[in-house]
Short mmCIF file of C-alpha atoms in Angstrom, two decimals:
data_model
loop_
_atom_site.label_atom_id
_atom_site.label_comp_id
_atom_site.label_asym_id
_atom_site.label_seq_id
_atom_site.Cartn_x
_atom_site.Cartn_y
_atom_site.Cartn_z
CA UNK A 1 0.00 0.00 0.00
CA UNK A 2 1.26 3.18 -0.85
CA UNK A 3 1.95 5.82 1.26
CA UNK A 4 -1.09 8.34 2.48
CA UNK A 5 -0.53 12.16 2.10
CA UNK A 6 -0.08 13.93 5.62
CA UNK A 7 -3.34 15.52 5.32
CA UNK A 8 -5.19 11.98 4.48
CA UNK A 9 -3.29 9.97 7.28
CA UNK A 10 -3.75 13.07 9.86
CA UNK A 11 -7.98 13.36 8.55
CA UNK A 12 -8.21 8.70 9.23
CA UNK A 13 -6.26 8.94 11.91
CA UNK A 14 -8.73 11.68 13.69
CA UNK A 15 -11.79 9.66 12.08
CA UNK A 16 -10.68 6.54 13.80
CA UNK A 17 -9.95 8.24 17.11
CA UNK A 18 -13.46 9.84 17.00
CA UNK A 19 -15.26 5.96 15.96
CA UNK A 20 -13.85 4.44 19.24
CA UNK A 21 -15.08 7.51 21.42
CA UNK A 22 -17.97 6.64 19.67
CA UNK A 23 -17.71 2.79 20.94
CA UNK A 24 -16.62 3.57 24.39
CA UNK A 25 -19.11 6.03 25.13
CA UNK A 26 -22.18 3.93 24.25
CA UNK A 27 -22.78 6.40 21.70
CA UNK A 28 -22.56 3.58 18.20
CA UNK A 29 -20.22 0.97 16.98
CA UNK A 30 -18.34 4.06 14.97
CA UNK A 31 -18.72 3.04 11.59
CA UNK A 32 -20.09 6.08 10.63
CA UNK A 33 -19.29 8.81 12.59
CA UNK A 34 -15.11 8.00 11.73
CA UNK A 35 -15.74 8.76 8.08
CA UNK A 36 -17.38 11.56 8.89
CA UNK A 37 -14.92 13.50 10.78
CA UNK A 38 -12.27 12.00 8.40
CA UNK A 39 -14.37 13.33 5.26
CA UNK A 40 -14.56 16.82 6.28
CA UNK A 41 -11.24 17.17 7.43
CA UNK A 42 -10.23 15.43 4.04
CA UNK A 43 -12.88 15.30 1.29
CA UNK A 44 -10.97 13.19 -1.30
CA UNK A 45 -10.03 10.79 1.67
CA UNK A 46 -12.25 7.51 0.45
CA UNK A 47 -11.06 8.13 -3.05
CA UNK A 48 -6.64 8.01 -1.18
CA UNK A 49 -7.85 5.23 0.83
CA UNK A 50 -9.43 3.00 -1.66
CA UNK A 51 -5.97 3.60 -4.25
CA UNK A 52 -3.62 0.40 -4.56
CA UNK A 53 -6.42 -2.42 -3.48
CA UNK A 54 -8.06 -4.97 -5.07
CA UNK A 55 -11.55 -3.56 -4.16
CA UNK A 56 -14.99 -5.19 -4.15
CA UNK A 57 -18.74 -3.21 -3.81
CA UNK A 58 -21.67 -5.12 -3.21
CA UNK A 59 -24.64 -3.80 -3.88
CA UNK A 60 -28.56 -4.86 -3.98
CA UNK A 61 -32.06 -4.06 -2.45
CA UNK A 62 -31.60 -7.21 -0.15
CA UNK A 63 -28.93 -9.38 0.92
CA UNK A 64 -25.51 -6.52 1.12
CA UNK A 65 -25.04 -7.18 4.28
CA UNK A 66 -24.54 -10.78 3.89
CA UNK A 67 -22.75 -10.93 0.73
CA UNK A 68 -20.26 -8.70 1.92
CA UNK A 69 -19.92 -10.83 5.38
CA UNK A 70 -19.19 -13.79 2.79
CA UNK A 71 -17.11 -12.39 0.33
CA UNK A 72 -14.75 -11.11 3.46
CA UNK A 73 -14.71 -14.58 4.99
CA UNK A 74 -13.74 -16.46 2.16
CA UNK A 75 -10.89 -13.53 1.45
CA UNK A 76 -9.40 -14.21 4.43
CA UNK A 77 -7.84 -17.04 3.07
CA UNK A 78 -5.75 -14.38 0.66
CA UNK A 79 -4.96 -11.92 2.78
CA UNK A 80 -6.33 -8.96 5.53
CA UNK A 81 -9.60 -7.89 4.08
CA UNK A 82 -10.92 -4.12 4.83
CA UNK A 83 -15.00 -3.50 5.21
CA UNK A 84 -17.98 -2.25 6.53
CA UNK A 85 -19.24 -5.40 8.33
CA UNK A 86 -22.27 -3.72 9.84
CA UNK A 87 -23.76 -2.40 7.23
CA UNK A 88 -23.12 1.50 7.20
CA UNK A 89 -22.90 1.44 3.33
CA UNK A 90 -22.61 5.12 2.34
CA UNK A 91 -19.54 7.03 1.91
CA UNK A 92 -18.74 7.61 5.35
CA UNK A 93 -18.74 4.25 6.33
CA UNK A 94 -16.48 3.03 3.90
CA UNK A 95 -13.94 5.66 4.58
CA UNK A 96 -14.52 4.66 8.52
CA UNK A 97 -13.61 0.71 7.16
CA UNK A 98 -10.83 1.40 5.01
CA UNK A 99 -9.57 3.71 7.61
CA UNK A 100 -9.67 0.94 10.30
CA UNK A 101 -7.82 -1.42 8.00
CA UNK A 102 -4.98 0.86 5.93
CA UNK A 103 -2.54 -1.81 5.25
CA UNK A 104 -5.25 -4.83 4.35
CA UNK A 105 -4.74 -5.37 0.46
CA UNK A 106 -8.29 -6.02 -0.21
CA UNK A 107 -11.67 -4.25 0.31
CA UNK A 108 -15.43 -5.48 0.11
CA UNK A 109 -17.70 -2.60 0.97
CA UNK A 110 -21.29 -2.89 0.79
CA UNK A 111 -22.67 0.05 -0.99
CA UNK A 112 -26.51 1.33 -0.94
CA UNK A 113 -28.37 0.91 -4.51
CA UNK A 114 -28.00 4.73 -4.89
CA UNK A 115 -24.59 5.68 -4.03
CA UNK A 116 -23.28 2.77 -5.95
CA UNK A 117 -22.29 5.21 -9.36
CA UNK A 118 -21.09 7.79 -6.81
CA UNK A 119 -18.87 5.51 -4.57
CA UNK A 120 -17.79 3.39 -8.26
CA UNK A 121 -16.62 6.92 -9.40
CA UNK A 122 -14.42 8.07 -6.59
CA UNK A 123 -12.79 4.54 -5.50
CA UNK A 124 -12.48 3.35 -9.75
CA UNK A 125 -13.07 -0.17 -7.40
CA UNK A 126 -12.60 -2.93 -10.39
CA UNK A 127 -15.17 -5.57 -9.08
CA UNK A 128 -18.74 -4.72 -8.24
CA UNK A 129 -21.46 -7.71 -7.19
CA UNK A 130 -25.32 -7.01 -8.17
CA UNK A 131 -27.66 -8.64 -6.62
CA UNK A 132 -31.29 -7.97 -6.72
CA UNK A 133 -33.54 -5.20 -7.23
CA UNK A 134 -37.10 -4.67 -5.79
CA UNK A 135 -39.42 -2.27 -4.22
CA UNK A 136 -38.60 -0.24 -1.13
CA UNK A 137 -39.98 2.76 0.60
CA UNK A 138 -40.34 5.66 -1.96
CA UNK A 139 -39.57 8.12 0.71
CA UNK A 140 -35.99 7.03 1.09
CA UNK A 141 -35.15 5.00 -2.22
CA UNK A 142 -35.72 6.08 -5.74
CA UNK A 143 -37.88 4.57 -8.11
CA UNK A 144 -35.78 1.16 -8.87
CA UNK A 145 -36.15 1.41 -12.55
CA UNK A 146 -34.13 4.76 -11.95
CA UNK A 147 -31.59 3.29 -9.98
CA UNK A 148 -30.98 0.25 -12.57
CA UNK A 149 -30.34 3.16 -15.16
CA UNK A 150 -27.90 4.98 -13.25
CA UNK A 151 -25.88 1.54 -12.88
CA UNK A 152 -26.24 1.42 -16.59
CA UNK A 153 -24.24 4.74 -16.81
CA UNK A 154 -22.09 4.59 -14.09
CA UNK A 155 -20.64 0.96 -15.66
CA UNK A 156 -21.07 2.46 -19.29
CA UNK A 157 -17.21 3.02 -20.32
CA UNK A 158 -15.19 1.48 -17.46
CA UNK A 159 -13.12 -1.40 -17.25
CA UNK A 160 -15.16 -2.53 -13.92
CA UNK A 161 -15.89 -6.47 -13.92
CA UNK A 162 -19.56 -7.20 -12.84
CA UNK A 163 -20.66 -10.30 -11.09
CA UNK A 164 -24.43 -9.98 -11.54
CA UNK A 165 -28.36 -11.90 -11.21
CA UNK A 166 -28.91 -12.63 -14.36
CA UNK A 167 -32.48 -13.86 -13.37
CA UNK A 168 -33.27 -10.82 -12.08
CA UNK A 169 -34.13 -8.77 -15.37
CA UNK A 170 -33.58 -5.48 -14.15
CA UNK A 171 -30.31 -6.50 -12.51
CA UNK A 172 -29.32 -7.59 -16.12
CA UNK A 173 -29.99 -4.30 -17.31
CA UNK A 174 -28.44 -2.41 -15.06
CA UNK A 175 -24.97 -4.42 -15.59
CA UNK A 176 -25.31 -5.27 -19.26
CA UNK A 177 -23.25 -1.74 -20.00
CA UNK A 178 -20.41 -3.52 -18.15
CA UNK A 179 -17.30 -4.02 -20.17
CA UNK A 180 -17.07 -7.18 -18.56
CA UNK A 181 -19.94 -9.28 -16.78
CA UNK A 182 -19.89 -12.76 -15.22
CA UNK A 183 -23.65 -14.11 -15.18
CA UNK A 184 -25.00 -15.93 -12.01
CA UNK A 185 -28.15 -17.94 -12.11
CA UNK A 186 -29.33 -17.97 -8.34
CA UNK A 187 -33.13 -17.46 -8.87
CA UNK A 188 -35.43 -14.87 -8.13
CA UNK A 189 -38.45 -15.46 -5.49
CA UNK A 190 -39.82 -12.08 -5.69
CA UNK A 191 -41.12 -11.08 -8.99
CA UNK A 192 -43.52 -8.44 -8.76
CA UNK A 193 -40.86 -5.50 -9.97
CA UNK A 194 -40.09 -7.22 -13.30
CA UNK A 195 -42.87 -8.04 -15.32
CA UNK A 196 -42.02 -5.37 -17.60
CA UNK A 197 -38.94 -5.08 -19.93
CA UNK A 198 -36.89 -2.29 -18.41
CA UNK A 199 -35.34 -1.89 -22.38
CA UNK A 200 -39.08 -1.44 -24.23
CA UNK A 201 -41.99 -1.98 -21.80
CA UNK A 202 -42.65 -4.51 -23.38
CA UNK A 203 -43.76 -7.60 -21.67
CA UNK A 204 -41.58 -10.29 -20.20
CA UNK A 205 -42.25 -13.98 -20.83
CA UNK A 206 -41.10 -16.33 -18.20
CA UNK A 207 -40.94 -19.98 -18.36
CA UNK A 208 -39.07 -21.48 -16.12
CA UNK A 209 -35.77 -19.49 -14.64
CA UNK A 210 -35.54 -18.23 -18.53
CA UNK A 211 -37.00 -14.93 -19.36
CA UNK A 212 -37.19 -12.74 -22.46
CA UNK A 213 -39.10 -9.75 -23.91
CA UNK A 214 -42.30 -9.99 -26.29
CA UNK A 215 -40.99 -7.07 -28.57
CA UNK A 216 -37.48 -6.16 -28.34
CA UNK A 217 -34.35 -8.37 -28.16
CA UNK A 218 -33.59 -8.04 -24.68
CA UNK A 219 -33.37 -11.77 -22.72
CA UNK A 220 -31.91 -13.82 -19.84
CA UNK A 221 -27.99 -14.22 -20.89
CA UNK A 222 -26.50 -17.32 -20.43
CA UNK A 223 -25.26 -17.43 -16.86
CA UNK A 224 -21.56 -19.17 -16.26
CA UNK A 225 -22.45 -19.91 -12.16
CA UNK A 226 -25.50 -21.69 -11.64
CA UNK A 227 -27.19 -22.25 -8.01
CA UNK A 228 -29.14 -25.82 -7.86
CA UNK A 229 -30.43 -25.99 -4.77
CA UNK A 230 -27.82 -26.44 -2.06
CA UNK A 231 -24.91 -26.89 -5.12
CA UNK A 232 -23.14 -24.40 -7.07
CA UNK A 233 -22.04 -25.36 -10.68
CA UNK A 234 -19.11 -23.65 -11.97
CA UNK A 235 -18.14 -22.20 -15.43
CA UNK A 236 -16.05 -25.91 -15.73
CA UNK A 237 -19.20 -27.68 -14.94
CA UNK A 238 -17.90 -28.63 -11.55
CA UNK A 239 -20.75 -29.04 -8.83
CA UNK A 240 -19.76 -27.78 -4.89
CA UNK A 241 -22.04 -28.86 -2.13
CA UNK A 242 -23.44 -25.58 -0.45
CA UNK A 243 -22.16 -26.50 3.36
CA UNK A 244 -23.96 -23.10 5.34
CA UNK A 245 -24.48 -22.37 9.18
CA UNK A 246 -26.26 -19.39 7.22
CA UNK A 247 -30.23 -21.02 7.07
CA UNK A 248 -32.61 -20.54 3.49
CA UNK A 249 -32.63 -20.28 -0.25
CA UNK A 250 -31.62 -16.54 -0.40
CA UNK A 251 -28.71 -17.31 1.43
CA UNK A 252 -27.24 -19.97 -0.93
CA UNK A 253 -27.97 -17.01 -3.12
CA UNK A 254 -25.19 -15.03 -1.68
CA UNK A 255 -23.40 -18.10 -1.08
CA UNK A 256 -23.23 -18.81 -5.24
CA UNK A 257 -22.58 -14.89 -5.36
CA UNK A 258 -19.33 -14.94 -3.24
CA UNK A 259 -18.16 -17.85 -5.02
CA UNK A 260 -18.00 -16.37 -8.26
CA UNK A 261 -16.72 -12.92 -6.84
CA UNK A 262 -13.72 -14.39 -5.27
CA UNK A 263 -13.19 -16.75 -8.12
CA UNK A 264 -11.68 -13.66 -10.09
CA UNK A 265 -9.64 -12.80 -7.15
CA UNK A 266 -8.11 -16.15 -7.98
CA UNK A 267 -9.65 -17.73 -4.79
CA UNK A 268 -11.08 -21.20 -5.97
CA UNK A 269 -14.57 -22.70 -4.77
CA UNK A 270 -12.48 -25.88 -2.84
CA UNK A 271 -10.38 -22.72 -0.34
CA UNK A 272 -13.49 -20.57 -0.08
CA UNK A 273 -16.42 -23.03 0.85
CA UNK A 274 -15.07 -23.96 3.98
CA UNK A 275 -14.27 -19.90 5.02
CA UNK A 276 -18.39 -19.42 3.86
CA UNK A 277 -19.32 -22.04 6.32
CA UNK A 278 -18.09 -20.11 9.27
CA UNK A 279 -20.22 -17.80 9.05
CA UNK A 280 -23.29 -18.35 11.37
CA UNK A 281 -24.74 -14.43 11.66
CA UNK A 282 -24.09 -11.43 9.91
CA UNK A 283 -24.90 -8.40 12.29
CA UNK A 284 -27.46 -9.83 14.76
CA UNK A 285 -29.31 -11.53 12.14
CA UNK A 286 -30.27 -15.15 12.75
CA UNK A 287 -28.91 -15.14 16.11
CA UNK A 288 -30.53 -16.56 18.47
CA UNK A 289 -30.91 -14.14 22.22
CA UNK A 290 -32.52 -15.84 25.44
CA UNK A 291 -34.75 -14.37 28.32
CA UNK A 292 -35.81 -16.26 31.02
CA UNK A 293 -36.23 -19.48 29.58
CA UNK A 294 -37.00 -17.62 25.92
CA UNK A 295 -35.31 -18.35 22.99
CA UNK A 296 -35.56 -15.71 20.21
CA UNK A 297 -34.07 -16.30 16.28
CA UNK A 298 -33.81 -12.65 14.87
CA UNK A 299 -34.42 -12.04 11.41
CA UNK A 300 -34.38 -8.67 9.66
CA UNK A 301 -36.77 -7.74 6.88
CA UNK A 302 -37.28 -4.01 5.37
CA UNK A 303 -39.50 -4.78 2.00
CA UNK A 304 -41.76 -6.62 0.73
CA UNK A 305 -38.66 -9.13 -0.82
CA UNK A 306 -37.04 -9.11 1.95
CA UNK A 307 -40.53 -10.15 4.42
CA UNK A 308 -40.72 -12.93 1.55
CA UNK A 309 -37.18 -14.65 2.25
CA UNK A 310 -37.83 -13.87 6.41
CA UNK A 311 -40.98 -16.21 6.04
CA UNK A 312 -38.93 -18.57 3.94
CA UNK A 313 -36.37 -18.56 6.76
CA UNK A 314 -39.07 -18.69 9.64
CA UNK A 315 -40.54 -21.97 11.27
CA UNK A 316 -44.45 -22.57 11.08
CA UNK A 317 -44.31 -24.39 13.53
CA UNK A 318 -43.38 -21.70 16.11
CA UNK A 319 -44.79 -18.85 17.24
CA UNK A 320 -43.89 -14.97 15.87
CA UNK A 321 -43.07 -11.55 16.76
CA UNK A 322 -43.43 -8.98 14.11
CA UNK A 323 -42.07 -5.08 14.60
CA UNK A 324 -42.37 -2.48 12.54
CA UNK A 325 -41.09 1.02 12.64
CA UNK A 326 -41.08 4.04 10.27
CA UNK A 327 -38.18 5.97 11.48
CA UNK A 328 -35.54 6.98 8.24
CA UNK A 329 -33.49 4.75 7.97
CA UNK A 330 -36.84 2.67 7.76
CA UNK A 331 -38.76 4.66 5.25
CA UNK A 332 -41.26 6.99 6.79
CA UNK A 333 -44.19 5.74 4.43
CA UNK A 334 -45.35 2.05 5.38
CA UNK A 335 -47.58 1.88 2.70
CA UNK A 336 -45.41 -0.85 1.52
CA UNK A 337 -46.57 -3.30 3.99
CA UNK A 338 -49.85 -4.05 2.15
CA UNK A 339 -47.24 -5.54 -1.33
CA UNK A 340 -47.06 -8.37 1.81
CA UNK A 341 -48.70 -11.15 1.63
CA UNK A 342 -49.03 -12.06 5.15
CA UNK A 343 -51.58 -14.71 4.94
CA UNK A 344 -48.67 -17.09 5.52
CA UNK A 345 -49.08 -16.61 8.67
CA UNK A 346 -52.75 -18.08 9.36
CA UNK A 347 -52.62 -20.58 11.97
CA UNK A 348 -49.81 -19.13 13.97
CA UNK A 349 -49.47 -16.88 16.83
CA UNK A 350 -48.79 -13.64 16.21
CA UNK A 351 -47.53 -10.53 18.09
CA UNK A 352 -47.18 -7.30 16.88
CA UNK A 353 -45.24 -4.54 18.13
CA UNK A 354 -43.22 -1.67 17.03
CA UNK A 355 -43.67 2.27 16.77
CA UNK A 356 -46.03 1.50 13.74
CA UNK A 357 -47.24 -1.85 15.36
CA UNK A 358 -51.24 -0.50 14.28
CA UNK A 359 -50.02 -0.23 10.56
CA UNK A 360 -49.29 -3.42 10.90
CA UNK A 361 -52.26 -4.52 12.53
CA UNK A 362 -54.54 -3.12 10.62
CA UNK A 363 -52.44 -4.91 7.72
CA UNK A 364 -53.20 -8.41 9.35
CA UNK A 365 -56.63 -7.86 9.80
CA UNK A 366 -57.35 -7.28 6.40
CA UNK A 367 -55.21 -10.42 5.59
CA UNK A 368 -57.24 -12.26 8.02
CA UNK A 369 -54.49 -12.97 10.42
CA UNK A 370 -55.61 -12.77 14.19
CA UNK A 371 -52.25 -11.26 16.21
CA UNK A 372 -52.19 -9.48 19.94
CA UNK A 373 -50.88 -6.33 20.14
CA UNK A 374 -48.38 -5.77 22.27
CA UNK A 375 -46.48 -2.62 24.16
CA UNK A 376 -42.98 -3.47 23.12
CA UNK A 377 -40.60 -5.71 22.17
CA UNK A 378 -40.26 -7.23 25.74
CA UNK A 379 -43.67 -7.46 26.29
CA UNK A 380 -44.30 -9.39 23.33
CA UNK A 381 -41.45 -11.87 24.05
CA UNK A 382 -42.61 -11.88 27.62
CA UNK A 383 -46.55 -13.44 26.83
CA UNK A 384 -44.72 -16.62 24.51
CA UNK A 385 -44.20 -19.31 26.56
CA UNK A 386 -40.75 -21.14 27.32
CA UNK A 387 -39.37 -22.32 24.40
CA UNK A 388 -38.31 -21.09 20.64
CA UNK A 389 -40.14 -17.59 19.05
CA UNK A 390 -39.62 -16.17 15.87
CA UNK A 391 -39.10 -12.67 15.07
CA UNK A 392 -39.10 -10.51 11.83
CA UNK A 393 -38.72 -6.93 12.46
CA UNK A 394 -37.50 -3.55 10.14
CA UNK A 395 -34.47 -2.27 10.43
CA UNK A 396 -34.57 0.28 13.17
CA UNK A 397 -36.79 -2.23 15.27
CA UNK A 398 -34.11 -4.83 14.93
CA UNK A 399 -31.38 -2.34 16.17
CA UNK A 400 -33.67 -1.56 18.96
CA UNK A 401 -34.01 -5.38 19.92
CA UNK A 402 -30.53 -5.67 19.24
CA UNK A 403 -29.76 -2.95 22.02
CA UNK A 404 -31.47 -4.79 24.71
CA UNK A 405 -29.23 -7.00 24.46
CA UNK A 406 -26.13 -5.13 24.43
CA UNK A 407 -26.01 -5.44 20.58
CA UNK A 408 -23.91 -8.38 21.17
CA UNK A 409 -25.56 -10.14 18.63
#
């Protein structure tokens, strides 16, 4: 790694001084507040930080978090590994991760769906990992046909290697400017965002995983990863057995994502697997917290995709804790919660709580799902009785879990 200017190494060195007043004070974990203070002191900092590493962004309406927790694992086995491992994905926080690791030859940051052209820009990072895209809150993400078409230009003209969904058809859109992509095949559960052709408006025909437009050219390329299951197939036409602590289909997802990312990092599937394995929870989610005999799995959701792969995840057989809030990082407008279809649920207990816990409820009523309304989290995990519970909650009503139990989980 080369050598940081004096203003760049005095602006991280202040921005990592203020993060762990930030940890010893109660006040946050840091990963934001460091890359602020080192971004005004230093406004091309990311841009010095990011030079001279082999540098990764991940980026997707669901599933960052994760992918990046994989992708760092299995680079491990190459080396020290800079990133943002819980999940403050604009600018700030990546300066805050890079800062934290100057000397570690590779980065994986995840990036949010909207500051992915800005943060491709100033870091020139030469891998970037696409995902998914699907509906979030309009209040605090843009209209995701507008998003996939400023991936389209941001890629447009750079040497930047994508690793993208090719089932997901506006995913394939977004990256097909890419001077270089590498197709996955890992399926795509939610649908309701891609009926249309994102080239013509047209609309798409889908028959099995393929999918191609009525009235213009544009179709499903031919992916060189494919996920079967709990196997991953190769470009070579090798199958690897999907060995996860990590539980549910989206997760092999990110699983068959990582693989092919740090396959052109020159990591092969047989070194990696084993370093994806270790993973068990990526930021308090699907860990499991106990009260008094309790035994809560967490599980995040924050869309209507996202709810989809939590009740994928979740066990019918127990009972469930849903909590909703509408603070910003949450989206302010939960108008969203009626693209869920919640009558999954039926037959279950269910126990609803949250700042926006009559949103919800009024949500579940219409889907004809009887719940109990409770106070707060800790009354609602107070009226299950010993044993396993369930619970799916937004994102600031996770943190707020997470907190009551010392957010070490």
């Amino acid at each position: 790694m080369s050598q940081l200017p004096l203003r760049a190494q005095v602006a991280s060195a202040l921005g990592r001084t203020a993060a762990t007043l930030s940890r010893m004070t109660g006040r946050g974990d840091g990963s934001v507040i460091g890359g602020r203070v080192g971004l005004v002191l230093e406004p091309d900092l990311l841009r010095q930080l990011a030079q001279d590493r082999k540098l990764v962004l991940v980026s997707a309406t669901n599933g960052k978090t994760t992918t990046t927790r994989l992708i760092t694992s299995a680079l491990h086995e190459l080396g020290d590994v800079a990133t943002n491992a819980f999940g403050a994905n604009m600018p700030a926080g990546h300066v805050s991760a890079l800062s934290q690791a100057k000397q570690a030859p590779y980065g994986v940051l995840e990036v949010d769906e909207k500051y992915l052209p800005e943060v491709l820009d100033t870091t020139g990072a030469g891998l970037v990992c696409l995902m998914n895209l699907s509906r979030d809150q309009m209040d605090r993400a843009a209209e995701i046909w507008q998003l996939a078409q400023k991936w389209r230009r941001a890629l447009a003209g750079r040497p930047t290697h994508v690793v993208a969904n090719c089932d997901d058809p506006l995913v394939t859109w977004g990256a097909s400017t890419a001077a270089q992509v590498t197709w996955v095949a890992v399926g795509q559960r939610w649908k309701e965002d891609s009926w249309s052709c994102p080239e013509c408006g047209g609309p798409l025909d889908r028959k099995g995983s393929d999918w191609a437009c009525r009235e213009c050219t544009f179709r499903r390329p031919e992916p060189s990863w494919v996920l079967d299951d709990d196997t991953v197939i190769d470009p070579y036409g090798r199958r690897w057995r999907l060995d996860l602590q990590l539980p549910g289909s989206a997760n092999r997802a990110n699983a068959a994502m990582s693989l092919a990312v740090v396959a052109l990092l020159g990591l092969p599937p047989e070194r990696a697997l084993p370093r994806l394995g270790e993973v068990k929870s990526v930021a308090g989610r699907y860990t499991t917290v106990e009260r008094e005999g309790r035994h809560a799995r967490l599980l995040l959701a924050k869309n209507p995709a996202g709810w989809l792969e939590a009740f994928d995840v979740s066990d019918a057989a127990l009972p469930i804790i849903l909590s909703v809030n509408a603070q910003g990082p949450d989206g302010r407008d939960t108008s969203w919660l009626w693209d869920v279809d919640y009558r999954i649920l039926r037959g279950r207990p269910v126990f609803v709580t949250g700042e926006r816990r009559l949103d919800l409820a009024l949500r579940l009523d219409v889907a004809g799902v009887p719940f109990q309304l409770a106070g707060d989290f800790s009354e609602a995990l107070a009226a299950q009785p010993p044993g396993r519970v369930d619970v799916i909650a937004n994102y600031t009503a996770f943190q707020q879990i997470r907190s009551e139990f010392g957010r070490a989980v």
